[in-house]
């Protein structure tokens, strides 16, 4: 994947920006192996090419592919185009540090301190990168003192304000709560190196959770996390309570994305604002009284790894928050009514206040569903959760 790909994408983008969509498609067709008419109409082929380029640390070329998609009218690709542009600016520096420098030279002293054992050798392999982290590396460590070998995963992010906030939050979490309690890999710390920041976790040899096991597994995980009292030392960590309060205030003021309104079935926006204005103070007080838990804010099948013998671990804890119990409940459900969570399944493990009823937990679930659907640009799902929120208000 060399200069011909970059030249073809560059020519296609220039043609598209010049108003010649047919010429742009003609440039793309040999690169994508597709009929020219489909090259810009469908996102899949260009996204696949962009991800392949990203995996090869060709971020500048990958950015051309995402820019083509945005220029062609696929606005849902704007956020990843922006992320890849940030990576592209660091491409040469990244290659110099993470490919041209031996891993032992770069990490030997850090890993020795993090593990408590002198490092004799590192066998390093690049893993498929995610959309958020810049890269993932697996390091198989051999120790000079005869300690058992260890495999760790290094997740590389930027040292900018946004990513550092996530890194610091993850460090705060694992400095104050045992990884085992969260079913998470052991955390080995953070290394800041110029424009890059790496976090290190124990490697778990597992495959993503099968999709047909998602609902049952996710419910069980929520009950497990709901049952745990977070330590007081996490009080200054990120919290969803202020976020939910802001969402309520916006709804009372009828600040709602226009794409949501056509999907409302049972209430108008005037109804929503009126009902939530009447119930605002009660809901705000309830939010402050509901018990909190440590919420994994990016739970999906890819972050739930299952080992060959059935063991499970939950990865990617750089996006967590303290959240009211009920948050996370059955987000993708589109039914008007949902079964309420069962407080008895939590109460055996932690003492719940009177406010922690199944009905109140559904209120928290609805606040979360509304927030997440907006954040994920899912207007139809947002409308369903908004009507659940109004119904439970």
CSV table of C-alpha atoms in Angstrom, one decimal:
chain,number,residue,atom,x,y,z
A,1,UNK,CA,0.0,0.0,0.0
A,2,UNK,CA,2.2,2.7,-1.3
A,3,UNK,CA,2.4,6.0,-3.2
A,4,UNK,CA,-0.2,4.8,-5.8
A,5,UNK,CA,-2.9,4.7,-3.1
A,6,UNK,CA,-2.0,8.1,-1.8
A,7,UNK,CA,-1.9,9.6,-5.3
A,8,UNK,CA,-5.3,8.0,-6.2
A,9,UNK,CA,-6.9,9.4,-3.0
A,10,UNK,CA,-5.4,12.8,-3.5
A,11,UNK,CA,-6.6,12.9,-7.1
A,12,UNK,CA,-10.1,11.7,-6.1
A,13,UNK,CA,-10.4,14.4,-3.4
A,14,UNK,CA,-9.2,17.1,-5.7
A,15,UNK,CA,-11.9,16.0,-8.3
A,16,UNK,CA,-14.6,15.9,-5.7
A,17,UNK,CA,-13.8,19.3,-4.3
A,18,UNK,CA,-13.8,20.6,-7.9
A,19,UNK,CA,-17.4,19.3,-8.3
A,20,UNK,CA,-16.5,16.3,-10.5
A,21,UNK,CA,-18.0,13.4,-8.6
A,22,UNK,CA,-17.7,11.0,-11.6
A,23,UNK,CA,-13.9,11.7,-11.9
A,24,UNK,CA,-13.5,11.2,-8.2
A,25,UNK,CA,-15.2,7.8,-8.4
A,26,UNK,CA,-13.1,6.8,-11.4
A,27,UNK,CA,-9.9,7.5,-9.4
A,28,UNK,CA,-11.3,5.4,-6.5
A,29,UNK,CA,-12.6,2.4,-8.4
A,30,UNK,CA,-9.2,0.6,-9.0
A,31,UNK,CA,-8.1,1.3,-5.4
A,32,UNK,CA,-11.3,-0.2,-3.9
A,33,UNK,CA,-12.1,-2.8,-6.5
A,34,UNK,CA,-15.6,-1.5,-6.8
A,35,UNK,CA,-18.0,-0.2,-9.4
A,36,UNK,CA,-17.4,3.5,-9.7
A,37,UNK,CA,-21.0,4.3,-8.9
A,38,UNK,CA,-20.6,2.7,-5.4
A,39,UNK,CA,-17.3,4.2,-4.4
A,40,UNK,CA,-18.7,7.3,-2.8
A,41,UNK,CA,-22.3,6.2,-2.3
A,42,UNK,CA,-21.3,3.5,0.2
A,43,UNK,CA,-19.0,4.1,3.2
A,44,UNK,CA,-17.8,0.6,3.8
A,45,UNK,CA,-15.0,0.2,1.1
A,46,UNK,CA,-13.3,3.6,1.9
A,47,UNK,CA,-13.6,3.0,5.7
A,48,UNK,CA,-12.0,-0.4,5.3
A,49,UNK,CA,-9.2,1.2,3.3
A,50,UNK,CA,-8.8,3.9,5.9
A,51,UNK,CA,-8.6,1.4,8.7
A,52,UNK,CA,-6.0,-0.6,6.9
A,53,UNK,CA,-3.9,2.5,6.4
A,54,UNK,CA,-4.3,3.4,10.0
A,55,UNK,CA,-3.1,0.0,11.1
A,56,UNK,CA,0.0,0.5,9.0
A,57,UNK,CA,0.6,4.0,10.6
A,58,UNK,CA,-0.2,5.7,7.4
A,59,UNK,CA,-2.4,8.3,9.1
A,60,UNK,CA,-1.8,11.1,6.5
A,61,UNK,CA,-3.1,8.8,3.8
A,62,UNK,CA,-5.9,7.5,5.9
A,63,UNK,CA,-7.0,11.1,6.5
A,64,UNK,CA,-7.4,11.5,2.8
A,65,UNK,CA,-9.9,8.6,2.7
A,66,UNK,CA,-12.0,10.0,5.6
A,67,UNK,CA,-11.9,13.5,4.0
A,68,UNK,CA,-13.3,12.0,0.8
A,69,UNK,CA,-16.2,10.5,2.8
A,70,UNK,CA,-16.9,13.8,4.5
A,71,UNK,CA,-16.7,15.7,1.2
A,72,UNK,CA,-19.1,13.1,-0.3
A,73,UNK,CA,-21.7,14.0,2.3
A,74,UNK,CA,-21.1,11.3,4.9
A,75,UNK,CA,-21.1,13.6,7.9
A,76,UNK,CA,-21.0,10.8,10.4
A,77,UNK,CA,-17.4,10.3,9.4
A,78,UNK,CA,-16.4,13.8,10.5
A,79,UNK,CA,-15.4,12.8,14.1
A,80,UNK,CA,-13.0,10.1,13.0
A,81,UNK,CA,-11.6,12.3,10.3
A,82,UNK,CA,-10.7,14.8,13.0
A,83,UNK,CA,-9.1,12.1,15.1
A,84,UNK,CA,-7.0,10.8,12.2
A,85,UNK,CA,-5.9,14.3,11.4
A,86,UNK,CA,-4.5,14.6,14.9
A,87,UNK,CA,-2.6,11.4,14.4
A,88,UNK,CA,-1.4,12.4,11.0
A,89,UNK,CA,0.3,15.5,12.5
A,90,UNK,CA,2.3,13.1,14.8
A,91,UNK,CA,3.0,10.4,12.2
A,92,UNK,CA,6.8,10.9,11.8
A,93,UNK,CA,7.4,11.4,15.5
A,94,UNK,CA,5.3,8.3,16.3
A,95,UNK,CA,7.3,6.1,13.8
A,96,UNK,CA,10.6,7.3,15.2
A,97,UNK,CA,9.6,6.5,18.8
A,98,UNK,CA,7.5,3.4,18.5
A,99,UNK,CA,8.9,1.6,15.4
A,100,UNK,CA,12.5,2.8,14.9
A,101,UNK,CA,13.4,2.7,18.6
A,102,UNK,CA,13.9,-0.8,20.2
A,103,UNK,CA,11.1,-1.5,22.7
A,104,UNK,CA,13.6,-2.6,25.4
A,105,UNK,CA,15.4,0.8,25.1
A,106,UNK,CA,12.2,2.7,25.3
A,107,UNK,CA,10.5,0.7,28.1
A,108,UNK,CA,13.0,-1.4,29.9
A,109,UNK,CA,13.5,0.9,32.9
A,110,UNK,CA,9.8,1.8,33.2
A,111,UNK,CA,8.6,-1.8,33.1
A,112,UNK,CA,11.2,-2.9,35.6
A,113,UNK,CA,9.9,-0.3,38.0
A,114,UNK,CA,6.2,-1.1,37.3
A,115,UNK,CA,6.6,-4.9,37.7
A,116,UNK,CA,9.3,-4.9,40.4
A,117,UNK,CA,11.6,-7.2,38.3
A,118,UNK,CA,14.6,-6.4,36.0
A,119,UNK,CA,13.6,-6.8,32.4
A,120,UNK,CA,15.9,-9.1,30.3
A,121,UNK,CA,14.0,-8.9,27.0
A,122,UNK,CA,10.9,-7.7,25.3
A,123,UNK,CA,9.2,-9.4,22.3
A,124,UNK,CA,6.8,-6.7,20.9
A,125,UNK,CA,4.0,-7.1,18.4
A,126,UNK,CA,1.6,-4.4,17.1
A,127,UNK,CA,-2.0,-5.2,17.7
A,128,UNK,CA,-4.9,-3.9,15.7
A,129,UNK,CA,-5.5,-0.3,16.9
A,130,UNK,CA,-8.9,1.0,18.1
A,131,UNK,CA,-10.5,4.1,16.9
A,132,UNK,CA,-9.5,6.1,20.0
A,133,UNK,CA,-6.1,5.0,21.0
A,134,UNK,CA,-3.3,5.7,18.5
A,135,UNK,CA,-1.9,2.1,18.7
A,136,UNK,CA,-1.9,-1.1,20.8
A,137,UNK,CA,1.3,-3.1,21.4
A,138,UNK,CA,1.7,-6.4,23.1
A,139,UNK,CA,4.9,-6.8,25.0
A,140,UNK,CA,6.0,-10.3,26.1
A,141,UNK,CA,8.5,-9.7,29.0
A,142,UNK,CA,11.2,-12.0,30.1
A,143,UNK,CA,12.8,-11.1,33.5
A,144,UNK,CA,16.4,-11.3,34.4
A,145,UNK,CA,15.8,-12.6,37.9
A,146,UNK,CA,13.9,-15.6,36.8
A,147,UNK,CA,10.4,-14.3,37.6
A,148,UNK,CA,7.5,-15.7,35.6
A,149,UNK,CA,7.2,-14.2,32.1
A,150,UNK,CA,4.5,-11.6,31.8
A,151,UNK,CA,2.6,-10.1,28.8
A,152,UNK,CA,1.3,-6.6,28.9
A,153,UNK,CA,-0.7,-4.4,26.5
A,154,UNK,CA,0.5,-0.8,25.9
A,155,UNK,CA,-2.2,1.6,24.7
A,156,UNK,CA,-0.7,4.7,23.1
A,157,UNK,CA,-2.7,8.0,23.2
A,158,UNK,CA,-1.8,11.6,22.8
A,159,UNK,CA,-0.6,13.8,25.6
A,160,UNK,CA,-3.2,16.5,24.8
A,161,UNK,CA,-5.7,17.7,27.4
A,162,UNK,CA,-8.5,15.5,26.1
A,163,UNK,CA,-6.6,12.2,26.2
A,164,UNK,CA,-4.7,13.1,29.4
A,165,UNK,CA,-8.0,13.6,31.2
A,166,UNK,CA,-8.9,10.0,30.3
A,167,UNK,CA,-5.5,8.7,31.3
A,168,UNK,CA,-5.6,10.4,34.6
A,169,UNK,CA,-9.1,9.1,35.3
A,170,UNK,CA,-8.0,5.6,34.6
A,171,UNK,CA,-5.0,5.9,36.8
A,172,UNK,CA,-7.2,7.3,39.6
A,173,UNK,CA,-9.5,4.4,39.3
A,174,UNK,CA,-6.9,1.7,39.6
A,175,UNK,CA,-4.9,3.5,42.3
A,176,UNK,CA,-8.0,3.3,44.5
A,177,UNK,CA,-9.9,0.1,43.6
A,178,UNK,CA,-8.6,-3.4,42.9
A,179,UNK,CA,-8.7,-4.4,39.2
A,180,UNK,CA,-10.1,-7.8,40.3
A,181,UNK,CA,-13.2,-6.1,41.7
A,182,UNK,CA,-14.0,-4.6,38.3
A,183,UNK,CA,-13.1,-7.8,36.4
A,184,UNK,CA,-10.4,-5.6,34.8
A,185,UNK,CA,-6.8,-6.5,33.8
A,186,UNK,CA,-4.0,-5.5,36.3
A,187,UNK,CA,-2.9,-1.9,35.6
A,188,UNK,CA,0.8,-1.2,35.5
A,189,UNK,CA,0.8,2.5,35.3
A,190,UNK,CA,1.3,5.4,32.8
A,191,UNK,CA,4.3,6.6,30.8
A,192,UNK,CA,4.3,10.1,29.4
A,193,UNK,CA,6.8,10.6,26.6
A,194,UNK,CA,6.6,14.0,24.9
A,195,UNK,CA,3.4,14.1,22.7
A,196,UNK,CA,2.5,10.5,23.6
A,197,UNK,CA,1.1,8.9,26.7
A,198,UNK,CA,1.0,5.1,27.2
A,199,UNK,CA,-1.0,3.1,29.6
A,200,UNK,CA,-0.1,-0.5,30.5
A,201,UNK,CA,-2.4,-3.4,31.4
A,202,UNK,CA,-1.9,-7.2,31.8
A,203,UNK,CA,-2.7,-9.0,28.6
A,204,UNK,CA,-5.8,-11.3,28.6
A,205,UNK,CA,-6.0,-14.0,26.0
A,206,UNK,CA,-9.6,-13.8,25.0
A,207,UNK,CA,-12.0,-13.2,22.2
A,208,UNK,CA,-14.8,-10.5,22.1
A,209,UNK,CA,-18.1,-11.6,23.6
A,210,UNK,CA,-20.4,-13.2,21.0
A,211,UNK,CA,-23.2,-10.8,20.1
A,212,UNK,CA,-25.9,-13.4,21.0
A,213,UNK,CA,-24.6,-13.3,24.6
A,214,UNK,CA,-24.6,-9.5,24.9
A,215,UNK,CA,-27.9,-8.8,26.6
A,216,UNK,CA,-27.7,-11.5,29.3
A,217,UNK,CA,-24.0,-10.8,30.0
A,218,UNK,CA,-24.5,-7.1,30.1
A,219,UNK,CA,-27.4,-7.3,32.6
A,220,UNK,CA,-25.3,-9.6,34.9
A,221,UNK,CA,-22.3,-7.2,34.7
A,222,UNK,CA,-24.5,-4.2,35.6
A,223,UNK,CA,-25.9,-6.0,38.6
A,224,UNK,CA,-22.4,-6.9,39.7
A,225,UNK,CA,-21.2,-3.3,39.4
A,226,UNK,CA,-24.4,-1.8,40.9
A,227,UNK,CA,-23.8,-4.0,44.0
A,228,UNK,CA,-20.4,-2.5,44.7
A,229,UNK,CA,-19.8,0.6,46.8
A,230,UNK,CA,-17.1,2.8,45.3
A,231,UNK,CA,-14.4,3.9,47.8
A,232,UNK,CA,-14.6,7.5,49.1
A,233,UNK,CA,-11.2,8.2,47.4
A,234,UNK,CA,-13.0,8.2,44.0
A,235,UNK,CA,-15.3,11.0,45.0
A,236,UNK,CA,-13.3,13.5,42.9
A,237,UNK,CA,-13.4,11.3,39.8
A,238,UNK,CA,-15.6,11.9,36.8
A,239,UNK,CA,-19.4,11.9,37.5
A,240,UNK,CA,-22.5,11.6,35.3
A,241,UNK,CA,-24.7,13.4,37.8
A,242,UNK,CA,-23.8,16.9,36.6
A,243,UNK,CA,-24.2,15.7,33.0
A,244,UNK,CA,-27.7,14.4,33.7
A,245,UNK,CA,-28.6,17.7,35.4
A,246,UNK,CA,-27.5,19.6,32.4
A,247,UNK,CA,-29.5,17.3,30.1
A,248,UNK,CA,-32.6,18.0,32.2
A,249,UNK,CA,-32.1,21.8,32.1
A,250,UNK,CA,-31.8,21.6,28.3
A,251,UNK,CA,-35.0,19.6,28.0
A,252,UNK,CA,-36.9,22.1,30.2
A,253,UNK,CA,-35.6,24.9,27.9
A,254,UNK,CA,-36.6,22.7,24.8
A,255,UNK,CA,-33.0,22.5,23.7
A,256,UNK,CA,-33.4,19.3,21.6
A,257,UNK,CA,-31.6,18.4,18.3
A,258,UNK,CA,-34.1,18.9,15.5
A,259,UNK,CA,-33.6,15.3,14.2
A,260,UNK,CA,-35.2,13.9,17.4
A,261,UNK,CA,-38.6,15.6,17.1
A,262,UNK,CA,-39.9,13.7,14.1
A,263,UNK,CA,-39.4,10.4,16.0
A,264,UNK,CA,-41.5,11.4,19.0
A,265,UNK,CA,-44.7,9.3,19.2
A,266,UNK,CA,-46.6,10.2,22.3
A,267,UNK,CA,-45.4,13.7,23.4
A,268,UNK,CA,-44.7,17.0,21.7
A,269,UNK,CA,-41.6,19.0,22.7
A,270,UNK,CA,-44.0,21.3,24.5
A,271,UNK,CA,-45.3,18.4,26.5
A,272,UNK,CA,-41.8,17.3,27.3
A,273,UNK,CA,-40.7,20.7,28.5
A,274,UNK,CA,-43.9,21.2,30.6
A,275,UNK,CA,-43.8,17.8,32.3
A,276,UNK,CA,-40.1,18.0,33.1
A,277,UNK,CA,-40.3,21.6,34.3
A,278,UNK,CA,-42.9,20.4,36.9
A,279,UNK,CA,-40.7,17.5,37.9
A,280,UNK,CA,-37.3,19.1,37.6
A,281,UNK,CA,-36.6,19.8,41.3
A,282,UNK,CA,-37.8,16.3,42.3
A,283,UNK,CA,-35.6,14.6,39.7
A,284,UNK,CA,-32.6,16.8,40.6
A,285,UNK,CA,-33.0,15.9,44.3
A,286,UNK,CA,-33.3,12.3,43.4
A,287,UNK,CA,-30.1,12.4,41.3
A,288,UNK,CA,-28.2,13.6,44.4
A,289,UNK,CA,-29.6,10.9,46.6
A,290,UNK,CA,-29.3,7.8,44.4
A,291,UNK,CA,-26.3,5.5,45.3
A,292,UNK,CA,-23.4,5.6,42.8
A,293,UNK,CA,-21.3,3.0,41.2
A,294,UNK,CA,-18.3,2.8,38.9
A,295,UNK,CA,-19.8,2.8,35.4
A,296,UNK,CA,-17.8,1.6,32.4
A,297,UNK,CA,-18.8,4.2,29.9
A,298,UNK,CA,-17.9,2.2,26.8
A,299,UNK,CA,-19.2,-1.3,27.4
A,300,UNK,CA,-19.7,-3.3,24.2
A,301,UNK,CA,-18.8,-6.8,23.0
A,302,UNK,CA,-15.3,-5.8,21.9
A,303,UNK,CA,-14.5,-4.7,25.5
A,304,UNK,CA,-15.7,-7.9,27.1
A,305,UNK,CA,-13.1,-10.6,26.4
A,306,UNK,CA,-13.9,-14.2,27.0
A,307,UNK,CA,-11.1,-16.8,27.5
A,308,UNK,CA,-11.0,-20.3,26.1
A,309,UNK,CA,-12.0,-21.7,29.5
A,310,UNK,CA,-14.8,-19.2,30.1
A,311,UNK,CA,-12.9,-16.6,32.1
A,312,UNK,CA,-13.9,-13.0,31.3
A,313,UNK,CA,-12.2,-9.6,31.6
A,314,UNK,CA,-13.4,-6.1,30.9
A,315,UNK,CA,-10.9,-3.8,29.1
A,316,UNK,CA,-10.6,-0.1,28.2
A,317,UNK,CA,-11.4,1.6,31.5
A,318,UNK,CA,-10.1,5.0,30.4
A,319,UNK,CA,-13.7,6.1,30.0
A,320,UNK,CA,-15.5,5.5,33.3
A,321,UNK,CA,-17.6,7.6,35.6
A,322,UNK,CA,-19.4,7.5,38.9
A,323,UNK,CA,-23.1,7.1,38.0
A,324,UNK,CA,-26.4,6.6,39.7
A,325,UNK,CA,-27.6,3.0,40.0
A,326,UNK,CA,-29.8,2.3,37.0
A,327,UNK,CA,-27.4,3.9,34.5
A,328,UNK,CA,-26.7,1.6,31.5
A,329,UNK,CA,-29.9,-0.5,31.7
A,330,UNK,CA,-30.8,-2.0,28.3
A,331,UNK,CA,-29.8,1.0,26.2
A,332,UNK,CA,-30.6,-0.5,22.8
A,333,UNK,CA,-34.2,-1.5,23.8
A,334,UNK,CA,-36.8,0.3,21.7
A,335,UNK,CA,-39.9,-0.9,23.4
A,336,UNK,CA,-42.1,1.8,25.0
A,337,UNK,CA,-42.0,-0.1,28.3
A,338,UNK,CA,-39.1,-2.1,29.8
A,339,UNK,CA,-38.8,-4.4,32.8
A,340,UNK,CA,-37.5,-2.5,35.8
A,341,UNK,CA,-34.2,-3.5,37.4
A,342,UNK,CA,-34.5,-5.6,40.5
A,343,UNK,CA,-33.2,-3.9,43.6
A,344,UNK,CA,-33.2,-7.2,45.5
A,345,UNK,CA,-30.4,-8.4,43.3
A,346,UNK,CA,-28.3,-5.5,44.5
A,347,UNK,CA,-29.5,-5.3,48.1
A,348,UNK,CA,-28.0,-8.6,49.1
A,349,UNK,CA,-24.5,-7.1,48.6
A,350,UNK,CA,-24.9,-3.5,49.6
A,351,UNK,CA,-27.4,-1.5,51.6
A,352,UNK,CA,-29.6,0.5,49.4
A,353,UNK,CA,-31.4,3.7,50.5
A,354,UNK,CA,-35.2,3.9,50.2
A,355,UNK,CA,-34.8,5.9,46.9
A,356,UNK,CA,-33.2,3.0,45.1
A,357,UNK,CA,-36.4,1.4,43.8
A,358,UNK,CA,-36.7,-0.2,40.5
A,359,UNK,CA,-38.9,2.7,39.3
A,360,UNK,CA,-36.2,5.3,40.3
A,361,UNK,CA,-33.5,3.2,38.7
A,362,UNK,CA,-35.5,3.3,35.4
A,363,UNK,CA,-35.5,7.1,35.7
A,364,UNK,CA,-31.7,6.9,35.9
A,365,UNK,CA,-31.7,4.5,33.0
A,366,UNK,CA,-33.8,6.9,30.9
A,367,UNK,CA,-31.5,9.9,31.7
A,368,UNK,CA,-28.6,7.8,30.6
A,369,UNK,CA,-30.3,6.5,27.5
A,370,UNK,CA,-31.3,10.1,26.4
A,371,UNK,CA,-27.7,11.3,27.0
A,372,UNK,CA,-26.0,8.4,25.3
A,373,UNK,CA,-28.3,8.4,22.3
A,374,UNK,CA,-27.6,12.1,21.7
A,375,UNK,CA,-23.9,11.6,22.2
A,376,UNK,CA,-24.0,8.7,19.7
A,377,UNK,CA,-26.1,10.7,17.2
A,378,UNK,CA,-29.0,8.2,17.3
A,379,UNK,CA,-32.1,10.4,17.0
A,380,UNK,CA,-34.7,7.7,16.8
A,381,UNK,CA,-33.3,5.9,19.9
A,382,UNK,CA,-33.0,9.3,21.6
A,383,UNK,CA,-36.8,9.8,21.1
A,384,UNK,CA,-37.6,6.5,22.6
A,385,UNK,CA,-35.5,7.2,25.7
A,386,UNK,CA,-36.9,10.7,26.0
A,387,UNK,CA,-40.4,9.4,26.1
A,388,UNK,CA,-39.4,6.8,28.7
A,389,UNK,CA,-37.9,9.6,30.7
A,390,UNK,CA,-41.1,11.7,30.5
A,391,UNK,CA,-43.2,8.7,31.3
A,392,UNK,CA,-41.2,8.0,34.5
A,393,UNK,CA,-40.8,11.6,35.5
